[in-house]
JSON list of C-alpha atoms in Angstrom, two decimals:
[
{"chain": "A", "resi": 1, "resn": "MET", "atom": "CA", "xyz": [29.63, -21.13, -2.52]},
{"chain": "A", "resi": 2, "resn": "PRO", "atom": "CA", "xyz": [30.67, -18.95, -5.63]},
{"chain": "A", "resi": 3, "resn": "PRO", "atom": "CA", "xyz": [29.00, -17.63, -8.23]},
{"chain": "A", "resi": 4, "resn": "THR", "atom": "CA", "xyz": [28.89, -20.14, -11.36]},
{"chain": "A", "resi": 5, "resn": "LEU", "atom": "CA", "xyz": [28.71, -19.30, -15.14]},
{"chain": "A", "resi": 6, "resn": "ALA", "atom": "CA", "xyz": [24.95, -20.16, -14.81]},
{"chain": "A", "resi": 7, "resn": "SER", "atom": "CA", "xyz": [23.85, -18.12, -11.45]},
{"chain": "A", "resi": 8, "resn": "HIS", "atom": "CA", "xyz": [25.37, -15.13, -13.42]},
{"chain": "A", "resi": 9, "resn": "PHE", "atom": "CA", "xyz": [23.88, -15.32, -16.94]},
{"chain": "A", "resi": 10, "resn": "VAL", "atom": "CA", "xyz": [20.19, -15.84, -14.42]},
{"chain": "A", "resi": 11, "resn": "GLN", "atom": "CA", "xyz": [21.28, -12.88, -13.04]},
{"chain": "A", "resi": 12, "resn": "SER", "atom": "CA", "xyz": [22.27, -10.21, -16.06]},
{"chain": "A", "resi": 13, "resn": "GLU", "atom": "CA", "xyz": [19.01, -11.86, -17.65]},
{"chain": "A", "resi": 14, "resn": "ALA", "atom": "CA", "xyz": [16.74, -10.56, -14.85]},
{"chain": "A", "resi": 15, "resn": "ARG", "atom": "CA", "xyz": [18.12, -7.01, -15.30]},
{"chain": "A", "resi": 16, "resn": "VAL", "atom": "CA", "xyz": [16.60, -6.44, -18.89]},
{"chain": "A", "resi": 17, "resn": "PRO", "atom": "CA", "xyz": [15.59, -2.59, -19.01]},
{"chain": "A", "resi": 18, "resn": "VAL", "atom": "CA", "xyz": [11.81, -2.28, -18.83]},
{"chain": "A", "resi": 19, "resn": "HIS", "atom": "CA", "xyz": [11.78, -0.03, -21.92]},
{"chain": "A", "resi": 20, "resn": "ARG", "atom": "CA", "xyz": [13.78, -2.81, -23.80]},
{"chain": "A", "resi": 21, "resn": "ARG", "atom": "CA", "xyz": [11.44, -5.84, -22.71]},
{"chain": "A", "resi": 22, "resn": "ILE", "atom": "CA", "xyz": [7.94, -3.22, -23.81]},
{"chain": "A", "resi": 23, "resn": "GLY", "atom": "CA", "xyz": [10.12, -2.67, -26.84]},
{"chain": "A", "resi": 24, "resn": "PHE", "atom": "CA", "xyz": [10.37, -6.45, -26.93]},
{"chain": "A", "resi": 25, "resn": "VAL", "atom": "CA", "xyz": [6.43, -7.16, -26.64]},
{"chain": "A", "resi": 26, "resn": "TRP", "atom": "CA", "xyz": [5.95, -3.78, -28.66]},
{"chain": "A", "resi": 27, "resn": "ASN", "atom": "CA", "xyz": [7.22, -5.32, -32.18]},
{"chain": "A", "resi": 28, "resn": "TYR", "atom": "CA", "xyz": [4.69, -8.74, -32.17]},
{"chain": "A", "resi": 29, "resn": "LEU", "atom": "CA", "xyz": [1.52, -6.07, -31.30]},
{"chain": "A", "resi": 30, "resn": "LYS", "atom": "CA", "xyz": [2.15, -3.85, -34.01]},
{"chain": "A", "resi": 31, "resn": "VAL", "atom": "CA", "xyz": [1.59, -7.36, -35.92]},
{"chain": "A", "resi": 32, "resn": "HIS", "atom": "CA", "xyz": [-1.42, -8.12, -34.46]},
{"chain": "A", "resi": 33, "resn": "PRO", "atom": "CA", "xyz": [-3.49, -4.84, -33.13]},
{"chain": "A", "resi": 34, "resn": "ARG", "atom": "CA", "xyz": [-6.70, -6.13, -33.48]},
{"chain": "A", "resi": 35, "resn": "SER", "atom": "CA", "xyz": [-6.12, -9.72, -32.45]},
{"chain": "A", "resi": 36, "resn": "PHE", "atom": "CA", "xyz": [-5.03, -8.02, -29.54]},
{"chain": "A", "resi": 37, "resn": "ALA", "atom": "CA", "xyz": [-7.39, -5.52, -28.42]},
{"chain": "A", "resi": 38, "resn": "LEU", "atom": "CA", "xyz": [-9.89, -8.38, -29.27]},
{"chain": "A", "resi": 39, "resn": "GLY", "atom": "CA", "xyz": [-8.51, -10.61, -26.61]},
{"chain": "A", "resi": 40, "resn": "VAL", "atom": "CA", "xyz": [-7.99, -8.31, -24.35]},
{"chain": "A", "resi": 41, "resn": "MET", "atom": "CA", "xyz": [-11.27, -6.83, -24.20]},
{"chain": "A", "resi": 42, "resn": "GLY", "atom": "CA", "xyz": [-13.05, -10.37, -23.74]},
{"chain": "A", "resi": 43, "resn": "MET", "atom": "CA", "xyz": [-10.90, -11.04, -20.75]},
{"chain": "A", "resi": 44, "resn": "VAL", "atom": "CA", "xyz": [-12.52, -7.38, -19.26]},
{"chain": "A", "resi": 45, "resn": "GLY", "atom": "CA", "xyz": [-15.72, -8.63, -20.75]},
{"chain": "A", "resi": 46, "resn": "ARG", "atom": "CA", "xyz": [-15.42, -11.56, -18.50]},
{"chain": "A", "resi": 47, "resn": "ASP", "atom": "CA", "xyz": [-14.28, -10.16, -15.35]},
{"chain": "A", "resi": 48, "resn": "GLY", "atom": "CA", "xyz": [-16.69, -7.52, -15.80]},
{"chain": "A", "resi": 49, "resn": "VAL", "atom": "CA", "xyz": [-19.99, -9.97, -16.14]},
{"chain": "A", "resi": 50, "resn": "ALA", "atom": "CA", "xyz": [-18.05, -12.31, -13.92]},
{"chain": "A", "resi": 51, "resn": "PHE", "atom": "CA", "xyz": [-18.40, -10.54, -10.27]},
{"chain": "A", "resi": 52, "resn": "ALA", "atom": "CA", "xyz": [-22.30, -10.89, -11.02]},
{"chain": "A", "resi": 53, "resn": "ILE", "atom": "CA", "xyz": [-23.10, -14.22, -9.95]},
{"chain": "A", "resi": 54, "resn": "PRO", "atom": "CA", "xyz": [-21.01, -14.80, -6.09]},
{"chain": "A", "resi": 55, "resn": "LEU", "atom": "CA", "xyz": [-23.90, -11.63, -5.59]},
{"chain": "A", "resi": 56, "resn": "LEU", "atom": "CA", "xyz": [-26.45, -13.98, -6.70]},
{"chain": "A", "resi": 57, "resn": "ILE", "atom": "CA", "xyz": [-24.92, -16.81, -4.87]},
{"chain": "A", "resi": 58, "resn": "ARG", "atom": "CA", "xyz": [-25.41, -14.42, -1.78]},
{"chain": "A", "resi": 59, "resn": "ALA", "atom": "CA", "xyz": [-29.03, -14.12, -2.87]},
{"chain": "A", "resi": 60, "resn": "ALA", "atom": "CA", "xyz": [-29.79, -17.40, -2.47]},
{"chain": "A", "resi": 61, "resn": "ILE", "atom": "CA", "xyz": [-28.19, -17.84, 0.50]},
{"chain": "A", "resi": 62, "resn": "ARG", "atom": "CA", "xyz": [-30.34, -15.08, 1.75]},
{"chain": "A", "resi": 63, "resn": "ALA", "atom": "CA", "xyz": [-33.94, -16.22, 0.55]},
{"chain": "A", "resi": 64, "resn": "LEU", "atom": "CA", "xyz": [-32.99, -19.58, 1.46]},
{"chain": "A", "resi": 65, "resn": "THR", "atom": "CA", "xyz": [-32.07, -18.61, 5.06]},
{"chain": "A", "resi": 66, "resn": "HIS", "atom": "CA", "xyz": [-35.38, -16.88, 5.04]},
{"chain": "A", "resi": 67, "resn": "ALA", "atom": "CA", "xyz": [-37.95, -18.93, 3.38]},
{"chain": "A", "resi": 68, "resn": "SER", "atom": "CA", "xyz": [-39.60, -19.81, 6.05]},
{"chain": "A", "resi": 69, "resn": "SER", "atom": "CA", "xyz": [-40.92, -16.29, 6.98]},
{"chain": "A", "resi": 70, "resn": "ASN", "atom": "CA", "xyz": [-41.03, -15.43, 2.63]},
{"chain": "A", "resi": 71, "resn": "PRO", "atom": "CA", "xyz": [-44.15, -18.03, 0.65]},
{"chain": "A", "resi": 72, "resn": "HIS", "atom": "CA", "xyz": [-42.14, -16.60, -2.58]},
{"chain": "A", "resi": 73, "resn": "ALA", "atom": "CA", "xyz": [-39.03, -18.09, -1.27]},
{"chain": "A", "resi": 74, "resn": "ILE", "atom": "CA", "xyz": [-38.86, -20.85, -4.45]},
{"chain": "A", "resi": 75, "resn": "SER", "atom": "CA", "xyz": [-39.59, -18.19, -7.20]},
{"chain": "A", "resi": 76, "resn": "ASN", "atom": "CA", "xyz": [-36.89, -16.31, -5.35]},
{"chain": "A", "resi": 77, "resn": "ILE", "atom": "CA", "xyz": [-34.50, -19.29, -5.90]},
{"chain": "A", "resi": 78, "resn": "ALA", "atom": "CA", "xyz": [-36.04, -20.39, -9.24]},
{"chain": "A", "resi": 79, "resn": "TRP", "atom": "CA", "xyz": [-35.23, -16.43, -10.91]},
{"chain": "A", "resi": 80, "resn": "ILE", "atom": "CA", "xyz": [-31.94, -16.18, -9.43]},
{"chain": "A", "resi": 81, "resn": "SER", "atom": "CA", "xyz": [-30.89, -19.93, -10.96]},
{"chain": "A", "resi": 82, "resn": "LEU", "atom": "CA", "xyz": [-31.73, -18.44, -14.14]},
{"chain": "A", "resi": 83, "resn": "GLY", "atom": "CA", "xyz": [-29.94, -14.88, -13.30]},
{"chain": "A", "resi": 84, "resn": "ILE", "atom": "CA", "xyz": [-26.53, -16.96, -12.60]},
{"chain": "A", "resi": 85, "resn": "VAL", "atom": "CA", "xyz": [-27.55, -18.78, -16.08]},
{"chain": "A", "resi": 86, "resn": "ALA", "atom": "CA", "xyz": [-27.62, -15.39, -18.01]},
{"chain": "A", "resi": 87, "resn": "VAL", "atom": "CA", "xyz": [-25.01, -14.25, -16.84]},
{"chain": "A", "resi": 88, "resn": "ALA", "atom": "CA", "xyz": [-22.78, -17.83, -16.91]},
{"chain": "A", "resi": 89, "resn": "ILE", "atom": "CA", "xyz": [-23.42, -17.29, -20.80]},
{"chain": "A", "resi": 90, "resn": "PRO", "atom": "CA", "xyz": [-21.81, -14.42, -21.82]},
{"chain": "A", "resi": 91, "resn": "ARG", "atom": "CA", "xyz": [-18.69, -14.79, -19.33]},
{"chain": "A", "resi": 92, "resn": "SER", "atom": "CA", "xyz": [-18.05, -18.01, -21.73]},
{"chain": "A", "resi": 93, "resn": "GLY", "atom": "CA", "xyz": [-18.40, -16.29, -24.80]},
{"chain": "A", "resi": 94, "resn": "PHE", "atom": "CA", "xyz": [-15.60, -13.53, -23.40]},
{"chain": "A", "resi": 95, "resn": "GLN", "atom": "CA", "xyz": [-14.07, -16.07, -22.18]},
{"chain": "A", "resi": 96, "resn": "THR", "atom": "CA", "xyz": [-13.60, -17.79, -25.56]},
{"chain": "A", "resi": 97, "resn": "LEU", "atom": "CA", "xyz": [-13.30, -14.33, -27.21]},
{"chain": "A", "resi": 98, "resn": "ALA", "atom": "CA", "xyz": [-10.36, -13.73, -24.91]},
{"chain": "A", "resi": 99, "resn": "ARG", "atom": "CA", "xyz": [-8.76, -17.51, -25.37]},
{"chain": "A", "resi": 100, "resn": "LEU", "atom": "CA", "xyz": [-9.07, -17.27, -29.17]},
{"chain": "A", "resi": 101, "resn": "HIS", "atom": "CA", "xyz": [-7.72, -14.56, -30.12]},
{"chain": "A", "resi": 102, "resn": "LEU", "atom": "CA", "xyz": [-4.53, -14.31, -27.42]},
{"chain": "A", "resi": 103, "resn": "ILE", "atom": "CA", "xyz": [-3.28, -17.45, -27.73]},
{"chain": "A", "resi": 104, "resn": "GLY", "atom": "CA", "xyz": [-4.15, -17.30, -31.62]},
{"chain": "A", "resi": 105, "resn": "THR", "atom": "CA", "xyz": [-1.80, -14.57, -31.26]},
{"chain": "A", "resi": 106, "resn": "SER", "atom": "CA", "xyz": [0.87, -15.86, -28.90]},
{"chain": "A", "resi": 107, "resn": "ARG", "atom": "CA", "xyz": [0.93, -18.85, -31.06]},
{"chain": "A", "resi": 108, "resn": "SER", "atom": "CA", "xyz": [1.77, -17.25, -34.15]},
{"chain": "A", "resi": 109, "resn": "VAL", "atom": "CA", "xyz": [3.79, -14.53, -32.61]},
{"chain": "A", "resi": 110, "resn": "GLU", "atom": "CA", "xyz": [5.36, -18.39, -31.44]},
{"chain": "A", "resi": 111, "resn": "TYR", "atom": "CA", "xyz": [5.96, -19.60, -34.58]}
]
């Protein structure tokens, strides 16, 4: 099948050098550096806190599987569930921070 004008255009657009792409993005980052930085910090904070939830779930499952031999299993599970809630609250705050700043920045760049 011979190449069409549309496919040639798409292929040539995909070959934009990296330094030109970074330069294009850099122009927008210079205008909104604080918002972008807060959004990235929110994403890093969200991901930094989020790893604790699967670890707490694993601890709860282990506590349930050994509940017959541990008289304090119910108390341990209650503390673990409170720990999950305690981790989920800052995670949602970080996620809100990231979304507000990054999506807000992208909207102001787009319009």
